[in-house]
Each structure stands twice: as C-alpha cells, then as structure tokens.
CSV table of C-alpha atoms in Angstrom, one decimal:
chain,number,residue,atom,x,y,z
A,1046,MET,CA,14.5,117.9,40.3
A,1047,GLU,CA,14.0,117.8,37.0
A,1048,GLY,CA,10.7,119.6,37.7
A,1049,SER,CA,12.2,122.4,39.0
A,1050,ASN,CA,14.4,123.0,36.0
A,1051,ALA,CA,12.0,122.9,33.8
A,1052,GLU,CA,9.4,125.3,35.6
A,1053,THR,CA,12.5,128.2,34.5
A,1054,GLU,CA,11.5,127.1,30.7
A,1055,LEU,CA,7.8,127.0,30.7
A,1056,GLY,CA,5.1,128.8,32.2
A,1057,VAL,CA,3.5,126.5,34.2
A,1058,SER,CA,4.1,124.1,36.8
A,1059,VAL,CA,5.0,120.5,36.1
A,1060,GLY,CA,3.2,119.2,38.7
A,1061,SER,CA,0.2,121.0,38.3
A,1062,ILE,CA,-0.5,119.1,34.5
A,1063,ARG,CA,-3.4,117.6,34.7
A,1064,ILE,CA,-6.4,115.9,32.0
A,1065,THR,CA,-9.4,116.1,34.2
A,1066,ASP,CA,-12.0,115.6,31.9
A,1067,VAL,CA,-12.3,113.2,28.6
A,1068,THR,CA,-15.8,113.8,26.0
A,1069,GLN,CA,-16.1,111.0,23.1
A,1070,ASP,CA,-18.2,111.7,20.1
A,1071,GLY,CA,-17.7,108.8,17.4
A,1072,ASP,CA,-13.8,108.2,16.8
A,1073,LEU,CA,-13.0,111.9,18.2
A,1074,LEU,CA,-11.9,112.2,22.1
A,1075,THR,CA,-11.2,115.5,23.3
A,1076,PHE,CA,-9.0,116.3,25.8
A,1077,ALA,CA,-9.2,118.8,29.0
A,1078,ILE,CA,-6.1,119.9,30.1
A,1079,THR,CA,-5.2,121.6,33.3
A,1080,SER,CA,-2.4,123.5,34.5
A,1081,GLN,CA,-1.1,126.7,36.9
A,1082,LYS,CA,0.6,129.5,36.1
A,1083,LEU,CA,3.7,129.8,37.7
A,1084,ASN,CA,3.2,133.8,38.3
A,1085,GLY,CA,0.4,133.5,39.9
A,1086,SER,CA,-2.8,131.7,41.1
A,1087,ALA,CA,-4.3,131.4,37.9
A,1088,GLY,CA,-5.2,128.4,36.1
A,1089,VAL,CA,-4.8,127.1,32.8
A,1090,CYS,CA,-7.4,125.1,31.2
A,1091,VAL,CA,-7.2,124.2,27.3
A,1092,PHE,CA,-8.8,121.2,24.8
A,1093,ARG,CA,-7.0,119.3,22.9
A,1094,THR,CA,-7.4,116.0,20.7
A,1095,TYR,CA,-4.9,113.5,19.7
A,1096,ASP,CA,-4.0,115.3,16.5
A,1097,ASP,CA,-2.9,118.0,18.8
A,1098,PHE,CA,-0.8,115.2,20.8
A,1099,ASP,CA,0.8,114.5,17.6
A,1100,TRP,CA,1.7,117.5,16.3
A,1101,LEU,CA,3.7,118.2,19.5
A,1102,GLN,CA,5.6,115.1,19.2
A,1103,GLN,CA,6.6,115.7,15.7
A,1104,SER,CA,7.2,119.6,16.7
A,1105,LEU,CA,9.6,118.0,19.3
A,1106,PHE,CA,11.1,115.6,16.4
A,1107,SER,CA,11.6,118.3,14.2
A,1108,GLN,CA,13.3,121.4,16.4
A,1109,GLU,CA,15.9,123.3,14.1
A,1110,ASN,CA,19.2,124.5,15.1
A,1111,LEU,CA,19.1,122.2,18.0
A,1112,PRO,CA,22.5,120.0,18.4
A,1113,GLY,CA,22.5,116.6,19.6
A,1114,LEU,CA,18.7,116.2,19.2
A,1115,GLN,CA,18.6,112.6,17.7
A,1116,GLY,CA,20.2,111.8,20.6
A,1117,ILE,CA,17.4,112.7,23.1
A,1118,ILE,CA,15.4,110.0,24.4
A,1119,PHE,CA,11.6,111.4,23.0
A,1120,PRO,CA,9.0,110.9,26.1
A,1121,PRO,CA,6.9,107.9,24.0
A,1122,LEU,CA,3.2,109.1,22.8
A,1123,PRO,CA,0.1,106.1,23.1
A,1124,SER,CA,-1.2,105.0,20.0
A,1125,LYS,CA,-3.9,106.8,19.0
A,1126,ALA,CA,-7.3,105.0,20.1
A,1127,PHE,CA,-10.2,104.2,18.1
A,1128,PRO,CA,-13.5,104.3,21.2
A,1129,SER,CA,-16.2,103.5,18.7
A,1130,GLN,CA,-15.0,100.3,17.2
A,1131,SER,CA,-16.3,98.3,19.9
A,1132,ASN,CA,-16.5,95.6,17.2
A,1133,THR,CA,-12.1,95.2,16.8
A,1134,GLN,CA,-11.4,94.8,20.4
A,1135,THR,CA,-8.9,92.1,19.7
A,1136,LYS,CA,-6.8,94.8,17.5
A,1137,THR,CA,-7.8,97.8,20.4
A,1138,LEU,CA,-5.7,95.4,22.9
A,1139,LYS,CA,-2.8,94.3,20.7
A,1140,GLN,CA,-2.4,98.7,20.0
A,1141,LEU,CA,-2.8,100.0,23.3
A,1142,GLY,CA,-3.1,97.2,25.4
A,1143,PHE,CA,-3.7,98.0,29.5
A,1144,LEU,CA,-4.5,101.7,28.0
A,1145,ALA,CA,-7.5,100.6,26.7
A,1146,LEU,CA,-9.5,98.7,29.7
A,1147,GLY,CA,-10.9,100.9,32.6
A,1148,GLN,CA,-13.4,103.1,32.7
A,1149,ASP,CA,-14.4,106.2,30.7
A,1150,TRP,CA,-10.7,106.0,29.4
A,1151,GLN,CA,-9.0,106.7,32.6
A,1152,SER,CA,-5.7,104.7,31.9
A,1153,TYR,CA,-5.5,106.3,28.4
A,1154,CYS,CA,-6.0,110.1,29.9
A,1155,LYS,CA,-3.6,109.2,32.5
A,1156,ALA,CA,-1.0,107.9,30.0
A,1157,LEU,CA,-1.3,111.4,28.2
A,1158,GLU,CA,-1.1,112.5,31.2
A,1159,PHE,CA,2.2,111.1,32.1
A,1160,TYR,CA,3.7,111.7,28.9
A,1161,LEU,CA,3.1,116.0,28.9
A,1162,GLN,CA,4.6,115.8,32.5
A,1163,GLN,CA,7.7,114.1,30.6
A,1164,VAL,CA,8.0,115.9,28.0
A,1165,ALA,CA,7.3,119.1,30.5
A,1166,ALA,CA,10.0,117.9,33.0
A,1167,HIS,CA,12.5,117.4,30.5
A,1168,PRO,CA,15.9,119.9,30.5
A,1169,THR,CA,16.0,120.3,26.8
A,1170,LEU,CA,12.1,119.5,25.5
A,1171,CYS,CA,10.7,121.9,28.0
A,1172,LYS,CA,12.2,124.7,25.8
A,1173,SER,CA,9.8,123.8,23.2
A,1174,LYS,CA,7.8,126.9,22.2
A,1175,ALA,CA,5.5,124.2,20.9
A,1176,LEU,CA,4.8,122.3,24.0
A,1177,ASP,CA,4.2,126.3,25.8
A,1178,SER,CA,1.4,126.8,23.1
A,1179,PHE,CA,0.2,123.3,23.8
A,1180,LEU,CA,-0.3,123.7,27.4
A,1181,VAL,CA,-1.8,127.6,27.5
A,1182,ASN,CA,-3.0,128.7,24.4
A,1183,SER,CA,-6.7,128.1,23.7
A,1184,GLU,CA,-6.8,127.7,20.3
A,1185,SER,CA,-5.5,124.2,18.7
A,1186,PRO,CA,-1.8,124.5,17.9
A,1187,GLY,CA,-2.5,124.1,13.9
A,1188,LYS,CA,-3.9,122.2,11.1
A,1189,GLN,CA,-0.8,120.7,9.5
A,1190,ARG,CA,0.3,117.5,11.2
A,1191,GLY,CA,3.5,115.6,10.4
A,1192,LYS,CA,2.1,112.4,8.3
A,1193,LYS,CA,4.1,109.3,7.8
A,1194,GLY,CA,3.5,107.1,4.4
A,1195,ILE,CA,3.5,103.3,4.5
A,1196,PHE,CA,6.3,103.6,2.3
A,1197,ASN,CA,8.0,105.7,4.4
A,1198,ARG,CA,7.0,103.3,7.1
A,1199,LEU,CA,8.4,100.3,4.7
A,1200,SER,CA,11.9,101.3,3.8
A,1201,GLN,CA,12.6,102.5,8.0
A,1202,ALA,CA,11.8,99.0,8.8
A,1203,VAL,CA,13.9,97.6,6.0
A,1204,GLU,CA,16.8,100.0,7.2
A,1205,GLU,CA,16.6,99.2,10.9
A,1206,MET,CA,16.9,95.4,9.6
A,1207,ARG,CA,19.8,95.8,7.7
A,1208,LYS,CA,21.9,98.3,10.8
A,1209,GLU,CA,20.5,97.4,13.5
A,1210,SER,CA,22.9,94.8,13.7
A,1211,HIS,CA,26.3,97.1,13.0
A,1212,LYS,CA,28.7,96.9,15.8
A,1213,ASP,CA,29.2,100.3,17.2
A,1214,VAL,CA,32.6,101.5,17.8
A,1215,ASP,CA,32.1,102.4,21.2
A,1216,ASN,CA,31.6,100.0,23.8
A,1217,PHE,CA,29.2,102.0,26.0
A,1218,PHE,CA,26.6,102.3,23.8
A,1219,GLN,CA,27.2,98.7,22.3
A,1220,ASN,CA,26.5,97.5,25.8
A,1221,GLU,CA,23.4,100.0,25.8
A,1222,ARG,CA,21.9,98.7,23.1
A,1223,ASN,CA,22.4,95.0,24.2
A,1224,LYS,CA,21.1,95.6,27.3
A,1225,ASN,CA,18.0,98.0,25.8
A,1226,THR,CA,17.2,94.3,23.2
A,1227,ASN,CA,17.0,92.2,26.4
A,1228,VAL,CA,15.3,94.6,28.8
A,1229,ALA,CA,12.9,95.8,26.3
A,1230,SER,CA,11.6,92.3,25.4
A,1231,LEU,CA,11.4,91.5,29.3
A,1232,SER,CA,9.4,94.1,29.6
A,1233,LYS,CA,6.8,93.5,26.7
A,1234,VAL,CA,6.4,90.0,27.6
A,1235,ALA,CA,5.8,90.9,31.6
A,1236,THR,CA,3.2,93.7,30.3
A,1237,GLU,CA,1.6,91.5,28.5
A,1238,LYS,CA,1.3,88.6,31.1
A,1239,LEU,CA,-0.2,91.1,33.5
A,1240,LEU,CA,-2.2,92.3,30.7
A,1241,ASP,CA,-3.7,88.7,30.6
A,1242,VAL,CA,-4.2,88.2,34.2
A,1243,VAL,CA,-6.3,91.4,34.6
A,1244,MET,CA,-8.7,90.2,32.1
A,1245,THR,CA,-8.8,87.1,33.3
A,1246,GLU,CA,-9.9,88.7,36.9
A,1247,GLN,CA,-12.7,90.9,34.5
A,1248,LYS,CA,-14.0,87.5,33.3
A,1249,LEU,CA,-13.7,86.3,36.5
A,1250,ALA,CA,-15.9,88.8,38.0
A,1251,LEU,CA,-18.5,89.1,35.2
A,1252,ALA,CA,-19.0,84.8,36.0
A,1253,CYS,CA,-19.5,85.4,39.5
A,1254,GLY,CA,-22.0,88.3,38.6
A,1255,HIS,CA,-24.1,85.6,36.9
A,1256,PHE,CA,-23.7,83.3,39.2
A,1257,SER,CA,-24.8,85.4,42.2
A,1258,THR,CA,-28.0,86.5,40.1
A,1259,SER,CA,-28.7,83.1,39.0
A,1260,LEU,CA,-28.5,82.0,42.9
A,1261,HIS,CA,-31.7,84.4,43.4
A,1262,LEU,CA,-33.8,82.2,41.3
A,1263,CYS,CA,-33.9,79.5,43.1
A,1264,VAL,CA,-35.7,80.9,46.0
A,1265,ASN,CA,-39.0,79.6,46.5
A,1266,GLN,CA,-41.5,80.2,49.5
A,1267,ASP,CA,-43.5,76.8,48.9
A,1268,ASP,CA,-42.4,74.9,52.4
A,1269,ALA,CA,-40.1,74.9,55.5
A,1270,ASP,CA,-37.5,73.3,53.5
A,1271,ALA,CA,-37.7,75.6,50.5
A,1272,VAL,CA,-37.5,78.3,52.7
A,1273,ALA,CA,-34.8,77.6,54.6
A,1274,PHE,CA,-33.0,76.6,51.1
A,1275,SER,CA,-33.8,79.9,49.9
A,1276,LYS,CA,-32.0,81.7,52.3
A,1277,ILE,CA,-28.6,79.2,51.8
A,1278,CYS,CA,-29.2,80.6,48.2
A,1279,LEU,CA,-29.3,84.6,49.4
A,1280,LYS,CA,-26.8,84.5,51.2
A,1281,LEU,CA,-24.5,82.3,48.9
A,1282,SER,CA,-25.3,85.0,46.7
A,1283,ASP,CA,-24.1,87.4,49.0
A,1284,ILE,CA,-21.0,85.9,49.5
A,1285,ILE,CA,-20.2,85.5,45.3
A,1286,GLU,CA,-21.2,88.9,44.7
A,1287,ALA,CA,-18.4,89.8,47.3
A,1288,VAL,CA,-16.0,87.5,45.7
A,1289,LYS,CA,-17.0,89.4,42.3
A,1290,ARG,CA,-16.4,92.7,43.6
A,1291,ASN,CA,-12.6,91.9,45.1
A,1292,PHE,CA,-11.8,90.8,41.9
A,1293,GLU,CA,-13.0,94.0,40.4
A,1294,LYS,CA,-11.0,95.7,42.8
A,1295,VAL,CA,-7.9,94.0,42.3
A,1296,ALA,CA,-8.3,94.2,38.4
A,1297,SER,CA,-8.4,97.6,38.9
A,1298,ASN,CA,-5.5,98.1,41.1
A,1299,ASN,CA,-3.2,96.0,38.7
A,1300,LEU,CA,-4.6,97.8,36.4
A,1301,SER,CA,-4.2,101.4,37.0
A,1302,THR,CA,-0.9,100.6,39.0
A,1303,LEU,CA,1.5,97.8,38.3
A,1304,GLY,CA,-0.2,97.5,34.9
A,1305,LEU,CA,0.4,101.7,33.8
A,1306,GLY,CA,3.7,101.3,35.2
A,1307,LEU,CA,4.6,98.2,32.9
A,1308,ASP,CA,2.8,99.7,30.0
A,1309,LEU,CA,5.0,102.6,30.5
A,1310,GLU,CA,8.5,100.6,31.0
A,1311,SER,CA,7.8,99.3,27.6
A,1312,ARG,CA,7.6,102.2,25.6
A,1313,TYR,CA,9.9,103.9,27.2
A,1314,GLN,CA,12.5,101.1,26.7
A,1315,GLU,CA,11.1,101.0,22.9
A,1316,ALA,CA,12.5,105.1,22.6
A,1317,GLU,CA,15.5,104.3,23.7
A,1318,LYS,CA,15.6,101.4,21.1
A,1319,GLU,CA,15.0,103.9,18.5
A,1320,MET,CA,17.6,107.0,19.9
A,1321,LEU,CA,19.9,104.0,19.9
A,1322,PHE,CA,19.3,103.2,16.5
A,1323,ARG,CA,19.2,107.0,15.0
A,1324,ARG,CA,22.9,107.0,16.5
A,1325,THR,CA,23.6,103.7,14.6
A,1326,CYS,CA,22.5,105.1,11.2
A,1327,LYS,CA,24.7,108.7,12.0
A,1328,LEU,CA,27.3,106.6,12.7
A,1329,ILE,CA,27.1,104.0,9.5
A,1330,GLU,CA,26.9,107.8,7.7
A,1331,LEU,CA,30.0,108.7,9.2
A,1332,GLU,CA,31.9,105.8,8.2
A,1333,THR,CA,30.6,105.7,4.8
A,1334,VAL,CA,32.0,109.5,4.4
A,1335,LYS,CA,35.1,108.5,5.9
A,1336,LYS,CA,35.5,105.3,3.3
A,1337,ASN,CA,34.8,108.0,0.2
A,1338,THR,CA,37.2,111.1,1.9
A,1339,GLU,CA,40.0,108.4,1.5
A,1340,LYS,CA,38.4,107.5,-2.2
A,1341,ALA,CA,38.5,110.8,-3.5
A,1342,LYS,CA,40.1,112.9,-5.9
A,1343,ALA,CA,42.4,115.9,-5.2
A,1344,ASN,CA,40.8,118.2,-6.3
A,1345,LYS,CA,37.5,116.8,-4.5
A,1346,ARG,CA,39.7,115.6,-1.0
A,1347,GLU,CA,39.0,119.3,0.7
A,1348,VAL,CA,35.2,119.5,0.1
A,1349,MET,CA,34.8,115.7,1.7
A,1350,GLU,CA,37.3,116.6,4.5
A,1351,ALA,CA,35.2,119.8,5.5
A,1352,PHE,CA,31.8,117.4,4.8
A,1353,GLN,CA,33.7,114.4,6.8
A,1354,LYS,CA,34.2,117.6,9.9
A,1355,ALA,CA,30.7,118.7,9.5
A,1356,VAL,CA,29.1,114.8,10.1
A,1357,GLU,CA,31.5,113.9,12.4
A,1358,LYS,CA,31.1,116.9,14.6
A,1359,GLU,CA,27.3,116.5,14.1
A,1360,PHE,CA,27.6,112.4,15.5
A,1361,ASN,CA,29.5,113.6,17.9
A,1362,GLN,CA,27.1,116.1,19.9
A,1363,ILE,CA,24.8,113.1,19.3
A,1364,SER,CA,26.7,111.0,21.2
A,1365,SER,CA,26.9,113.6,24.0
A,1366,VAL,CA,23.7,114.0,24.3
A,1367,ALA,CA,22.9,110.1,24.5
A,1368,LYS,CA,25.4,109.7,27.1
A,1369,GLN,CA,23.2,112.3,29.5
A,1370,GLU,CA,20.1,110.8,28.0
A,1371,ILE,CA,20.9,107.2,28.8
A,1372,GLU,CA,21.9,108.5,32.2
A,1373,ARG,CA,18.9,110.2,33.2
A,1374,PHE,CA,16.8,107.7,31.1
A,1375,HIS,CA,17.7,104.7,34.1
A,1376,SER,CA,17.6,107.2,36.7
A,1377,SER,CA,14.2,108.0,36.4
A,1378,ARG,CA,12.6,104.5,34.9
A,1379,VAL,CA,14.0,103.3,38.1
A,1380,ASN,CA,12.3,105.3,39.9
A,1381,VAL,CA,8.6,105.6,38.3
A,1382,LEU,CA,9.1,101.9,38.2
A,1383,GLN,CA,9.1,101.9,41.9
A,1384,ASN,CA,6.6,104.7,42.7
A,1385,PHE,CA,4.2,102.6,40.6
A,1386,LEU,CA,4.9,98.9,42.4
A,1387,ILE,CA,4.9,101.2,45.8
A,1388,GLY,CA,1.1,101.9,44.7
A,1389,TRP,CA,0.5,98.4,43.4
A,1390,CYS,CA,1.3,96.9,46.8
A,1391,GLU,CA,-0.4,99.3,49.2
A,1392,GLN,CA,-3.6,98.7,47.0
A,1393,GLN,CA,-3.6,95.1,46.9
A,1394,LEU,CA,-3.0,95.4,50.5
A,1395,ASN,CA,-5.6,97.7,51.3
A,1396,THR,CA,-8.4,95.4,49.0
A,1397,ALA,CA,-6.8,92.1,50.8
A,1398,LYS,CA,-7.6,93.8,54.4
A,1399,GLU,CA,-10.9,95.2,53.1
A,1400,PHE,CA,-12.4,91.6,51.8
A,1401,ALA,CA,-10.5,89.4,54.6
A,1402,GLU,CA,-12.8,91.9,57.2
A,1403,LEU,CA,-16.2,91.3,54.7
A,1404,TYR,CA,-15.4,87.5,54.0
A,1405,SER,CA,-15.1,87.2,58.0
A,1406,GLN,CA,-18.6,89.0,58.7
A,1407,HIS,CA,-19.8,86.8,55.4
A,1408,LEU,CA,-18.7,83.3,57.5
A,1409,GLU,CA,-20.0,84.5,60.9
A,1410,ALA,CA,-23.3,84.8,59.1
A,1411,CYS,CA,-23.2,81.4,57.8
A,1412,ARG,CA,-22.4,80.0,61.4
A,1413,ASN,CA,-25.7,81.6,62.7
A,1414,MET,CA,-27.8,80.7,59.7
A,1415,TYR,CA,-26.2,76.5,60.3
A,1416,LEU,CA,-26.9,77.5,64.8
A,1417,ASP,CA,-30.3,78.7,64.0
C-alpha cells in the first residue's frame, strides 16, 4: 500500500531499490544502488558513499515549508562503518552490532537498502527531491554535508535529560512515550542477547574447525591398530566438520533474519523516541510562550499573542502528523518484524532438516565401521 503511493511521487519502483555491490578502499565503502524506472523497462545504477547517505538524511531533516516535519518518524540511518579498523572490533561491534558481522558487509548493505526502501515508501518523505536525485542522478549529491559538533551533541544530551520527563498534556502521547521507553529498552536487550548467541556460535564453529583439522594429525599407517584408529579419527573429523558447518549456517541464519529484524526494530524505537522528544520540546516552548504572554505588558501583548498562535499552530501540526506516524509506525513495524521472524523460522527449520539427514548418514557410516 505504501509503496504504490510512493511510486506516484518517485520516478522509480520502491520494490526495485537494491544495493547490489559494495567496494572497499581503506575506510571508504562505495555502494552500487540499482532501481527500475516506472515509465519504462530501463534500469538505473548509481554509486554512493556513506557521506551521500548522510547528505540524504540531513536533507530530509531540513526540508523547509513542510508542516509538521518534526512529527515524522524518520527511517533510521545506520551508523557509519570504518571497515579498515580491524584492531577495534569491540568498538565496531558496539557501534554497529549485527551490521558489523557477515561476509563482505552484506548485513550492512542490507540495512542501508532497507533504509532507502523505507524512505521511498514513506508518504511524505518520498516527495523529497533529494531522494529522487539520490536514486537516479549519476553524480554525487554534493559536498555540503550536515555536520554536528561535539558541543551540539552535549547540549542536546543535557536538554534531553531536563525535558524528557516533562509530563505531556495529551494522554495519548504520554502513554506512547511510556510504551516507547519500555519497548526500546527491551528491543536493545533482545538485540544484544541474540548478538551474543551469534558470536558464540561463530566461536564454536571456529573451535570445531581447529578440532577437525587436528584429528588429521592422529593418522598413522604403522600397523593394523594404527590404521583402524586412523579411520576412526578421519570419520570423527568429518563429523566435527559437519557440526562446524551447522554452527556456521545457524549463525548465518540468525544474522540475516532475526538479527537484522531486531537491529532494525531497536533503531526504529530510537527514531520514534527522537520524534516524541522533538514534540515534547515544542510543547515546553508553547507552555513557556503562554506564560510570557500572560505576563506581557499591554503594549507587547498583541505581538506576544500573535507569536503564541504561530507556535500553537506549529505544535498542533506536529501533533497531528505525529499521531498519523505512530499509527503507521506500529502497523509497519509489526509486519516487518513478523516477516523477519517467519524467515528466521523457515531458514532454521530447513537447516535443521538438512543437517539431521547429514548426521544420520554419518551415524550409519559409524555403524558400518563397527560392524566391519
């Protein structure tokens, strides 16, 4: 439904947006983004760096003359990756989580691809000229990037601590803030726990690989007993190798399905929190303006009342957009996470069936060795 509406604003099909390749040059990752034009069979391919993605996000944030923009839950852009910093794996995992795992940055590409699809499917953001330019123009969007200094971030953190507990005048938004705080915390914990599981599976696969290789060192052909023992070692090596592949496959399934789903859910909960915080800031501003208007002297009251009406109008626009966004947000997130969960169950079930058959074959081979 969202995609069909968005396609009337974009020149490309939302469902066709893909990141098909990534090349690495030191810390610079360049992504090949393909899409299909709506007015014909022609395809489009552009090459973008993370700075281009950041430019797009900042352009979406700073759209002028768009009523209620602060009420939008912006699709969350993943953090920037620094692939050459292999010596800071702990820092990379803390920053990117699941997106730092996988081969050739596949998980990271998938997250960026989903980001673009979500922006393109958004009923308001899809109208942005910056998005259309990003997807179809062969040249880089531009060199003017939105930068946030450390002092801006620190001041925002202090402001957030001061304002986030401010009681809302609307029970709908107060309840949503309470719910978001709880769900965001649970999503983060679930993501971290599954990440621990995946990393443990990868470590077990690595250990199995070492064990399987070491069993070949026991091969000896000196006498009949040594030959018999060598056969057992080689068969056990094959079994451990199968166990290794099972751990790798299960970890890969966790990563590509439920892992990406939980990571996206966690980042989207933070995006909703940011939107609710922006609205709370505007609410506090409106309450402050009302107090100042009441205290204003007669010669300034008319000006203050006009300013109050302008702020009140802006706040109402933000609240109206925010309510629509929250409804859309809940519906979309349930569907997306459901699809990830279904994919996870299907892949893990297929893997279990595949390796159950393989283990049965190994078991039969061991029985035959015993009978021989």
